């Protein structure tokens, strides 16, 4: 809802909101298979951030729409056109600058909703550097949308598939379902791939090779996706994040 | 239009578009007076980028929604809450990474539509570094939306005001008019300020002081803004940019 | 065995070894509970690296003995004296420089054996940057010692405990057992803590608080550790890494 | 006059001068047409700085004799031999270090006299970073020599030419006149070019092309230059800067 | 002795040692002629650090085993395989991070024992940056092992050779003797070269050439080395460092 | 002589000089005792560079007038007002940028004349980085003015004093004599201090203390300085550098 978006507020409205929770969605522009758009992570992150914001009257800052390099064995790295990756230093500096300015404006409760697996580490480094610079004067939380999901929900969503772990849930049933719920027009339903179980090596290797992940770009089966599953996931994520906010920001 | 937005394309669609012009809007999150939202620059930049994209079937990448520090005597610098400024190094690295990835994906025609005055310098540095790294293999253009406007249009828009120069057109008649045209719901028309002519010093000074610019945050009169003026400006900017594309990308 | 350690070779011996696999152990100086020394990660990493080197006649470079910041909810971050953390930029630059020099010397097969959970991300960034700089001329593998373990082994090691996941295996049964096998004199057996099951939040928070992890510094029960378990783990890790080498370096 | 130059003072003399205004000229080594030397910017900046210093008994620090990259459509960028450009990061760090040391020595009034158009932005970034580091304890002013000129003077100087704007006054009538006044031996009067009006595009483009600016390197007509005009400009710039000092440093 | 090594202490033992002197040996991985191993500098530095630690009950941190680039006319630079050089920025950041963490843990007496000539300058820069960051709250000393040697000892060690200066004592009589005393198994006594007096130019040149130093890699005669000389040097270095500690840390 | 100064050449004259040797003097702004000005290093470096340039028709670029931090036990570090020190990173980047542009302009013979002891290390790092970037296409030499002096000359200059080593020849007999010869008006002859022999510790310590060096700022006796000695030194330095040029640039 517009009323929660910082970029739609005037500076005076923002000034009067510094007691609220500031939410920063961090996504990516990355290939997500033949059926999901490049902005999938950002769309999901913003959707969940806004759902949280409506519940607790928070302020959602413009999403970081470009993220850290996707891992070679996860998103496929630079081999898929359309994946626009930032280097680690850039992501760290970018998040550090944004967090620093939000805190300098007076916010003391900051929630980062991350939706791109690889972003976690550079975001964490930025958090630590900002915490040091601002002498521990604000509480900053980073959560992935998938972290606070109820285990029961995961069982339900994966009733027809084996849960491959979050690192492999790329363009697969959870992201596809979330997109069918949050941005149905952006999903090419006729192009949802049936991916055979794919087990990447546990190690990391360079050079990255075209054959490192399935040619479609998805890493696990998305065939059993549905908007209904997406709604359940989004609501569970939102509820989980609300619990974190209650625990850390009150 | 969605069809031109990279974040709404799949990677295969993007891959099939690399002969097109890639457009990167670069905006800011910055105070724009009591009547315009913090995202004004980004909203205008995206609006004009999409108009251009529709004409020449280009690809619009997600906007850079946080920009370089606003000048103390222009946007008021860090003294207004809601202005989330990046440092010069961060902006340069961010633009450098994004441009590099777009070129690595195969695009050879890249257009940056800038809508935040202060962004020009760090964007230019990034362009030069990328040009060197990629051995001059792509043409990259940076234009502000106001640069290619017809002089006659400026006379028309400022028929009731004295044109104060672009550095002072902050939250004033051109930006307000553009917003009334592009995002009318985001304009608080009842809060449009009548600003007395303000002439900042030509020099730059730190420390920045609260009294350096008018308390409202706008730098020039916005009272004579209208959606009609906004439409004229947007169309002239679009036409001007199309001429640049014709000159440089064909 | 000395014959495999680069720092014990002359430059002529090293020059004559560039067809071999170069192994770089990356560890940390970090608290590991009341019973294990600060150098636990480095000692384990070097031990496994040398076991691998003996099997395939590889060259082991001096370990990186200081690692990336331990996560607040994992190693306890900066709150435990003795944890000497590097920032992300330092680790990336350090690994990048070392890898670059090893490759410049002529090695084309490089294996990084990581033994500190948090190192993974900065090492990966360094690998990607080096791969780009050297134009993909060497194969670089990063593996944690725990990644290639046989699932059956994990069941055996955790016959008396619930496996808490690798992020929580800090100062717990696997590391303690490995140390009892590799460096028994360094283990204070009388100080092995009986830690109640600890479930940290899935999210990340700053500021870090003393109460974020158990006061002892261990994250899971180490009571059922044994040198015999350590031997099994070390051998399984070694075997697993040999398989990776066979797959990637032949 | 030597008595005002920091590099000609002993440390004890400098120590006894910290109540005075510290002046830092920032110039460039850049092509200035066929008739002006590469050090034109530095020579002008130092000349005006010393004139100011004599009036208010200030201390002139050694000039920064290498500046930020000249813009492709302004100074011609890297295509003219003799232009020795610094990258943005180097200029920012250099100015930041120098300002920081001057302030650490006890000066609280610092005036930067800039004479190279492109330097403005990296100098400003450095000023902001130093202001933050030293907690707003010194007033730092940056002015270009052309900023405080009286409008009437500009009319007089351009009585025979159309004023093309300061970005195009490169190797043209103002710089040539100033050099004829300040360093007449350094001007090749027989090589003063008659340049046809040149209107560069308003946008910025890479790659830079040899044809982007006139082959001579000057951007506007210098034929009507004279030492008398140079004297008027230098005196007006000096007077204007003295007014700034009076307003900001008393 | 193990009891002095930080990496063999638990975090509680380290915590109880912060009143002691913290010693950080900084070495290198660098060619040292046909008869000495690549780790010569690190082995010597650790040996002397531990001797000092035993005398004053200090804590020895893990050595920095990779050092700053060897000079072209000294160690031969990158032309000898096995020399793994770090760039200046990496060494400075690495030492800065380590020192900062040691001081943050509570140590106020820090001694750096350097054993690689070229490390001196980047270590000094790191010391200054840390001193500034921690507001002069700890005393940090850097000494090379050769600096505090008694002049009489140098005469004795060089009774059969001309002392070529420390920059040329590379793989020569002092280092070889020290290694024969500290790590005799690592010395290839049959490969000790008889090097003709070598006088490199006093200047520095790039590109580095294979012929810049003797082909063996040693820079001065090592034929008259002995474990007895090594013992004398080690003891004198230790005594000298103890005097520094007495003067600065009490 | 003006004809050799790059900043007094037009770009066309510089373009026609790229076959010549390019000379870059690197100095400092640093306390040099009660009798010598802060710019002593730069004045000496430029003086010698110009003498060399006249002999071999070389091009002298504007001096780098701010240098790397003076050592605490040498120049006294930051404790003397007027010493304006750059950090190591800034000096390296600055020299790297300047060298890179000189080489990009076509020069293949570059001579750096250094006159500030502490500059050697960051200049060397910059040389190596540029050499790598430009693929060894230019020969770059760095020499201090004191390195190529004839030993006999040193005996002559120090006939009345003990030569304390170059690190302590700060504001002492060689620099004072050179200044009496090169810039006699800048020497306060009545303030030449008679300094008792000063032996700083061989180690490096932070924090720096006011008592670390003599209160005057000079480190050795300057009483026996003379313009005649200065002339001998300058000529010997020039002759020595000419030999280096003959050896390396022909």
PDB file of C-alpha atoms in Angstrom, chain D residues 52-217:
ATOM      1  CA  UNK D  52      43.789  36.783  -2.271  1.00  0.00           C
ATOM      2  CA  UNK D  53      46.486  35.793   0.210  1.00  0.00           C
ATOM      3  CA  UNK D  54      48.164  39.159  -0.052  1.00  0.00           C
ATOM      4  CA  UNK D  55      44.921  40.944   0.754  1.00  0.00           C
ATOM      5  CA  UNK D  56      44.005  38.961   3.840  1.00  0.00           C
ATOM      6  CA  UNK D  57      47.395  37.609   4.884  1.00  0.00           C
ATOM      7  CA  UNK D  58      46.473  34.005   4.167  1.00  0.00           C
ATOM      8  CA  UNK D  59      48.647  30.904   3.719  1.00  0.00           C
ATOM      9  CA  UNK D  60      48.785  29.345   0.244  1.00  0.00           C
ATOM     10  CA  UNK D  61      49.507  25.621   0.203  1.00  0.00           C
ATOM     11  CA  UNK D  62      51.249  23.964  -2.740  1.00  0.00           C
ATOM     12  CA  UNK D  63      48.774  23.570  -5.589  1.00  0.00           C
ATOM     13  CA  UNK D  64      47.353  20.244  -6.555  1.00  0.00           C
ATOM     14  CA  UNK D  65      48.854  20.221 -10.029  1.00  0.00           C
ATOM     15  CA  UNK D  66      47.063  17.178 -11.419  1.00  0.00           C
ATOM     16  CA  UNK D  67      43.267  17.164 -11.559  1.00  0.00           C
ATOM     17  CA  UNK D  68      40.260  15.041 -12.287  1.00  0.00           C
ATOM     18  CA  UNK D  69      39.676  13.651 -15.786  1.00  0.00           C
ATOM     19  CA  UNK D  70      38.634  16.271 -18.264  1.00  0.00           C
ATOM     20  CA  UNK D  71      35.231  15.562 -19.799  1.00  0.00           C
ATOM     21  CA  UNK D  72      35.272  14.107 -23.300  1.00  0.00           C
ATOM     22  CA  UNK D  73      33.200  16.984 -24.695  1.00  0.00           C
ATOM     23  CA  UNK D  74      35.030  19.620 -22.684  1.00  0.00           C
ATOM     24  CA  UNK D  75      38.778  19.226 -22.399  1.00  0.00           C
ATOM     25  CA  UNK D  76      38.806  16.394 -24.867  1.00  0.00           C
ATOM     26  CA  UNK D  77      39.552  13.732 -22.352  1.00  0.00           C
ATOM     27  CA  UNK D  78      42.449  11.361 -22.847  1.00  0.00           C
ATOM     28  CA  UNK D  79      42.767  11.957 -26.568  1.00  0.00           C
ATOM     29  CA  UNK D  80      45.180  14.866 -26.258  1.00  0.00           C
ATOM     30  CA  UNK D  81      48.724  14.024 -25.176  1.00  0.00           C
ATOM     31  CA  UNK D  82      49.834  15.963 -22.147  1.00  0.00           C
ATOM     32  CA  UNK D  83      46.556  15.713 -20.333  1.00  0.00           C
ATOM     33  CA  UNK D  84      47.489  13.776 -17.199  1.00  0.00           C
ATOM     34  CA  UNK D  85      44.206  12.845 -15.569  1.00  0.00           C
ATOM     35  CA  UNK D  86      43.578  11.409 -12.156  1.00  0.00           C
ATOM     36  CA  UNK D  87      40.699   9.054 -11.475  1.00  0.00           C
ATOM     37  CA  UNK D  88      37.879  10.236  -9.244  1.00  0.00           C
ATOM     38  CA  UNK D  89      38.941   8.085  -6.315  1.00  0.00           C
ATOM     39  CA  UNK D  90      42.486   9.447  -6.398  1.00  0.00           C
ATOM     40  CA  UNK D  91      41.362  13.070  -6.465  1.00  0.00           C
ATOM     41  CA  UNK D  92      38.921  12.506  -3.624  1.00  0.00           C
ATOM     42  CA  UNK D  93      41.506  10.728  -1.479  1.00  0.00           C
ATOM     43  CA  UNK D  94      44.198  13.279  -2.246  1.00  0.00           C
ATOM     44  CA  UNK D  95      42.047  16.285  -1.361  1.00  0.00           C
ATOM     45  CA  UNK D  96      40.670  14.458   1.669  1.00  0.00           C
ATOM     46  CA  UNK D  97      44.158  13.738   2.998  1.00  0.00           C
ATOM     47  CA  UNK D  98      45.427  17.273   2.419  1.00  0.00           C
ATOM     48  CA  UNK D  99      42.370  18.931   3.959  1.00  0.00           C
ATOM     49  CA  UNK D 100      42.508  16.564   6.911  1.00  0.00           C
ATOM     50  CA  UNK D 101      46.128  17.378   7.653  1.00  0.00           C
ATOM     51  CA  UNK D 102      45.563  21.131   7.344  1.00  0.00           C
ATOM     52  CA  UNK D 103      42.685  20.889   9.810  1.00  0.00           C
ATOM     53  CA  UNK D 104      44.655  18.577  12.116  1.00  0.00           C
ATOM     54  CA  UNK D 105      47.341  21.251  12.202  1.00  0.00           C
ATOM     55  CA  UNK D 106      44.795  23.645  13.641  1.00  0.00           C
ATOM     56  CA  UNK D 107      43.430  25.658  10.731  1.00  0.00           C
ATOM     57  CA  UNK D 108      39.655  26.270  10.934  1.00  0.00           C
ATOM     58  CA  UNK D 109      39.264  28.392   7.791  1.00  0.00           C
ATOM     59  CA  UNK D 110      40.087  26.629   4.557  1.00  0.00           C
ATOM     60  CA  UNK D 111      39.533  28.022   1.079  1.00  0.00           C
ATOM     61  CA  UNK D 112      39.876  25.862  -2.006  1.00  0.00           C
ATOM     62  CA  UNK D 113      40.416  27.845  -5.204  1.00  0.00           C
ATOM     63  CA  UNK D 114      39.546  25.546  -8.068  1.00  0.00           C
ATOM     64  CA  UNK D 115      40.506  26.331 -11.637  1.00  0.00           C
ATOM     65  CA  UNK D 116      39.609  23.104 -13.455  1.00  0.00           C
ATOM     66  CA  UNK D 117      35.908  22.627 -14.171  1.00  0.00           C
ATOM     67  CA  UNK D 118      35.818  18.881 -13.629  1.00  0.00           C
ATOM     68  CA  UNK D 119      37.465  19.035 -10.203  1.00  0.00           C
ATOM     69  CA  UNK D 120      34.381  20.433  -8.525  1.00  0.00           C
ATOM     70  CA  UNK D 121      32.645  17.178  -7.756  1.00  0.00           C
ATOM     71  CA  UNK D 122      35.499  15.084  -6.387  1.00  0.00           C
ATOM     72  CA  UNK D 123      36.605  18.063  -4.306  1.00  0.00           C
ATOM     73  CA  UNK D 124      33.094  18.385  -2.912  1.00  0.00           C
ATOM     74  CA  UNK D 125      32.995  14.704  -1.957  1.00  0.00           C
ATOM     75  CA  UNK D 126      36.326  15.097  -0.169  1.00  0.00           C
ATOM     76  CA  UNK D 127      35.046  18.154   1.678  1.00  0.00           C
ATOM     77  CA  UNK D 128      32.001  16.263   2.929  1.00  0.00           C
ATOM     78  CA  UNK D 129      34.062  13.290   4.085  1.00  0.00           C
ATOM     79  CA  UNK D 130      36.533  15.518   5.918  1.00  0.00           C
ATOM     80  CA  UNK D 131      33.743  17.558   7.480  1.00  0.00           C
ATOM     81  CA  UNK D 132      32.260  14.325   8.836  1.00  0.00           C
ATOM     82  CA  UNK D 133      35.625  12.981  10.046  1.00  0.00           C
ATOM     83  CA  UNK D 134      36.536  16.191  11.847  1.00  0.00           C
ATOM     84  CA  UNK D 135      33.056  16.634  13.222  1.00  0.00           C
ATOM     85  CA  UNK D 136      32.321  19.963  11.550  1.00  0.00           C
ATOM     86  CA  UNK D 137      35.193  21.696  13.320  1.00  0.00           C
ATOM     87  CA  UNK D 138      36.416  23.734  10.352  1.00  0.00           C
ATOM     88  CA  UNK D 139      34.714  25.776   7.646  1.00  0.00           C
ATOM     89  CA  UNK D 140      35.810  24.696   4.185  1.00  0.00           C
ATOM     90  CA  UNK D 141      34.875  26.697   1.095  1.00  0.00           C
ATOM     91  CA  UNK D 142      35.325  25.643  -2.505  1.00  0.00           C
ATOM     92  CA  UNK D 143      35.020  28.249  -5.206  1.00  0.00           C
ATOM     93  CA  UNK D 144      35.961  28.279  -8.842  1.00  0.00           C
ATOM     94  CA  UNK D 145      37.728  31.487  -9.829  1.00  0.00           C
ATOM     95  CA  UNK D 146      34.934  32.214 -12.306  1.00  0.00           C
ATOM     96  CA  UNK D 147      32.042  31.813  -9.930  1.00  0.00           C
ATOM     97  CA  UNK D 148      32.244  35.121  -8.060  1.00  0.00           C
ATOM     98  CA  UNK D 149      32.899  37.296 -11.129  1.00  0.00           C
ATOM     99  CA  UNK D 150      30.637  40.320 -11.519  1.00  0.00           C
ATOM    100  CA  UNK D 151      28.095  39.900 -14.351  1.00  0.00           C
ATOM    101  CA  UNK D 152      29.102  43.309 -15.682  1.00  0.00           C
ATOM    102  CA  UNK D 153      32.648  42.077 -16.074  1.00  0.00           C
ATOM    103  CA  UNK D 154      31.532  39.113 -18.117  1.00  0.00           C
ATOM    104  CA  UNK D 155      29.685  41.464 -20.465  1.00  0.00           C
ATOM    105  CA  UNK D 156      32.820  43.537 -20.830  1.00  0.00           C
ATOM    106  CA  UNK D 157      35.132  40.597 -21.444  1.00  0.00           C
ATOM    107  CA  UNK D 158      32.761  39.147 -23.999  1.00  0.00           C
ATOM    108  CA  UNK D 159      32.034  42.390 -25.786  1.00  0.00           C
ATOM    109  CA  UNK D 160      33.435  40.867 -28.972  1.00  0.00           C
ATOM    110  CA  UNK D 161      32.307  37.274 -28.435  1.00  0.00           C
ATOM    111  CA  UNK D 162      29.251  35.388 -27.277  1.00  0.00           C
ATOM    112  CA  UNK D 163      29.824  33.956 -23.800  1.00  0.00           C
ATOM    113  CA  UNK D 164      29.610  30.190 -24.343  1.00  0.00           C
ATOM    114  CA  UNK D 165      29.187  29.197 -20.695  1.00  0.00           C
ATOM    115  CA  UNK D 166      31.995  28.267 -18.333  1.00  0.00           C
ATOM    116  CA  UNK D 167      32.173  24.625 -19.353  1.00  0.00           C
ATOM    117  CA  UNK D 168      33.261  25.764 -22.828  1.00  0.00           C
ATOM    118  CA  UNK D 169      35.594  28.536 -21.715  1.00  0.00           C
ATOM    119  CA  UNK D 170      38.516  26.191 -22.241  1.00  0.00           C
ATOM    120  CA  UNK D 171      41.603  27.707 -23.796  1.00  0.00           C
ATOM    121  CA  UNK D 172      39.355  30.576 -24.804  1.00  0.00           C
ATOM    122  CA  UNK D 173      39.160  34.270 -24.071  1.00  0.00           C
ATOM    123  CA  UNK D 174      39.091  34.217 -20.271  1.00  0.00           C
ATOM    124  CA  UNK D 175      41.876  31.700 -19.733  1.00  0.00           C
ATOM    125  CA  UNK D 176      44.015  33.189 -22.484  1.00  0.00           C
ATOM    126  CA  UNK D 177      43.586  36.698 -21.103  1.00  0.00           C
ATOM    127  CA  UNK D 178      44.385  35.541 -17.596  1.00  0.00           C
ATOM    128  CA  UNK D 179      47.534  33.846 -18.817  1.00  0.00           C
ATOM    129  CA  UNK D 180      48.558  36.943 -20.809  1.00  0.00           C
ATOM    130  CA  UNK D 181      48.293  38.837 -17.541  1.00  0.00           C
ATOM    131  CA  UNK D 182      49.672  36.283 -15.097  1.00  0.00           C
ATOM    132  CA  UNK D 183      52.282  34.441 -17.177  1.00  0.00           C
ATOM    133  CA  UNK D 184      52.746  36.274 -20.470  1.00  0.00           C
ATOM    134  CA  UNK D 185      55.879  34.346 -21.398  1.00  0.00           C
ATOM    135  CA  UNK D 186      53.936  31.111 -21.330  1.00  0.00           C
ATOM    136  CA  UNK D 187      51.446  32.230 -24.005  1.00  0.00           C
ATOM    137  CA  UNK D 188      52.226  31.504 -27.648  1.00  0.00           C
ATOM    138  CA  UNK D 189      50.444  34.594 -28.952  1.00  0.00           C
ATOM    139  CA  UNK D 190      51.101  33.653 -32.545  1.00  0.00           C
ATOM    140  CA  UNK D 191      49.268  30.429 -32.043  1.00  0.00           C
ATOM    141  CA  UNK D 192      46.044  31.782 -30.559  1.00  0.00           C
ATOM    142  CA  UNK D 193      43.387  30.000 -32.561  1.00  0.00           C
ATOM    143  CA  UNK D 194      40.311  31.510 -34.083  1.00  0.00           C
ATOM    144  CA  UNK D 195      37.786  28.844 -33.205  1.00  0.00           C
ATOM    145  CA  UNK D 196      34.411  28.700 -34.870  1.00  0.00           C
ATOM    146  CA  UNK D 197      31.546  28.508 -32.413  1.00  0.00           C
ATOM    147  CA  UNK D 198      31.455  24.963 -31.111  1.00  0.00           C
ATOM    148  CA  UNK D 199      28.394  23.461 -29.498  1.00  0.00           C
ATOM    149  CA  UNK D 200      29.063  20.087 -27.984  1.00  0.00           C
ATOM    150  CA  UNK D 201      26.161  17.772 -27.294  1.00  0.00           C
ATOM    151  CA  UNK D 202      24.650  18.184 -23.862  1.00  0.00           C
ATOM    152  CA  UNK D 203      24.950  14.491 -23.191  1.00  0.00           C
ATOM    153  CA  UNK D 204      28.008  12.424 -22.320  1.00  0.00           C
ATOM    154  CA  UNK D 205      29.229   9.545 -24.427  1.00  0.00           C
ATOM    155  CA  UNK D 206      31.870   6.861 -24.310  1.00  0.00           C
ATOM    156  CA  UNK D 207      33.909   5.883 -26.238  1.00  0.00           C
ATOM    157  CA  UNK D 208      35.459   9.278 -26.600  1.00  0.00           C
ATOM    158  CA  UNK D 209      36.272  10.205 -30.227  1.00  0.00           C
ATOM    159  CA  UNK D 210      38.977  12.412 -31.697  1.00  0.00           C
ATOM    160  CA  UNK D 211      36.285  14.382 -33.477  1.00  0.00           C
ATOM    161  CA  UNK D 212      34.387  15.162 -30.290  1.00  0.00           C
ATOM    162  CA  UNK D 213      35.960  18.577 -29.913  1.00  0.00           C
ATOM    163  CA  UNK D 214      37.865  20.930 -32.258  1.00  0.00           C
ATOM    164  CA  UNK D 215      41.237  19.564 -33.331  1.00  0.00           C
ATOM    165  CA  UNK D 216      43.081  22.483 -31.744  1.00  0.00           C
ATOM    166  CA  UNK D 217      41.807  21.632 -28.284  1.00  0.00           C
TER     167      UNK D 217
END
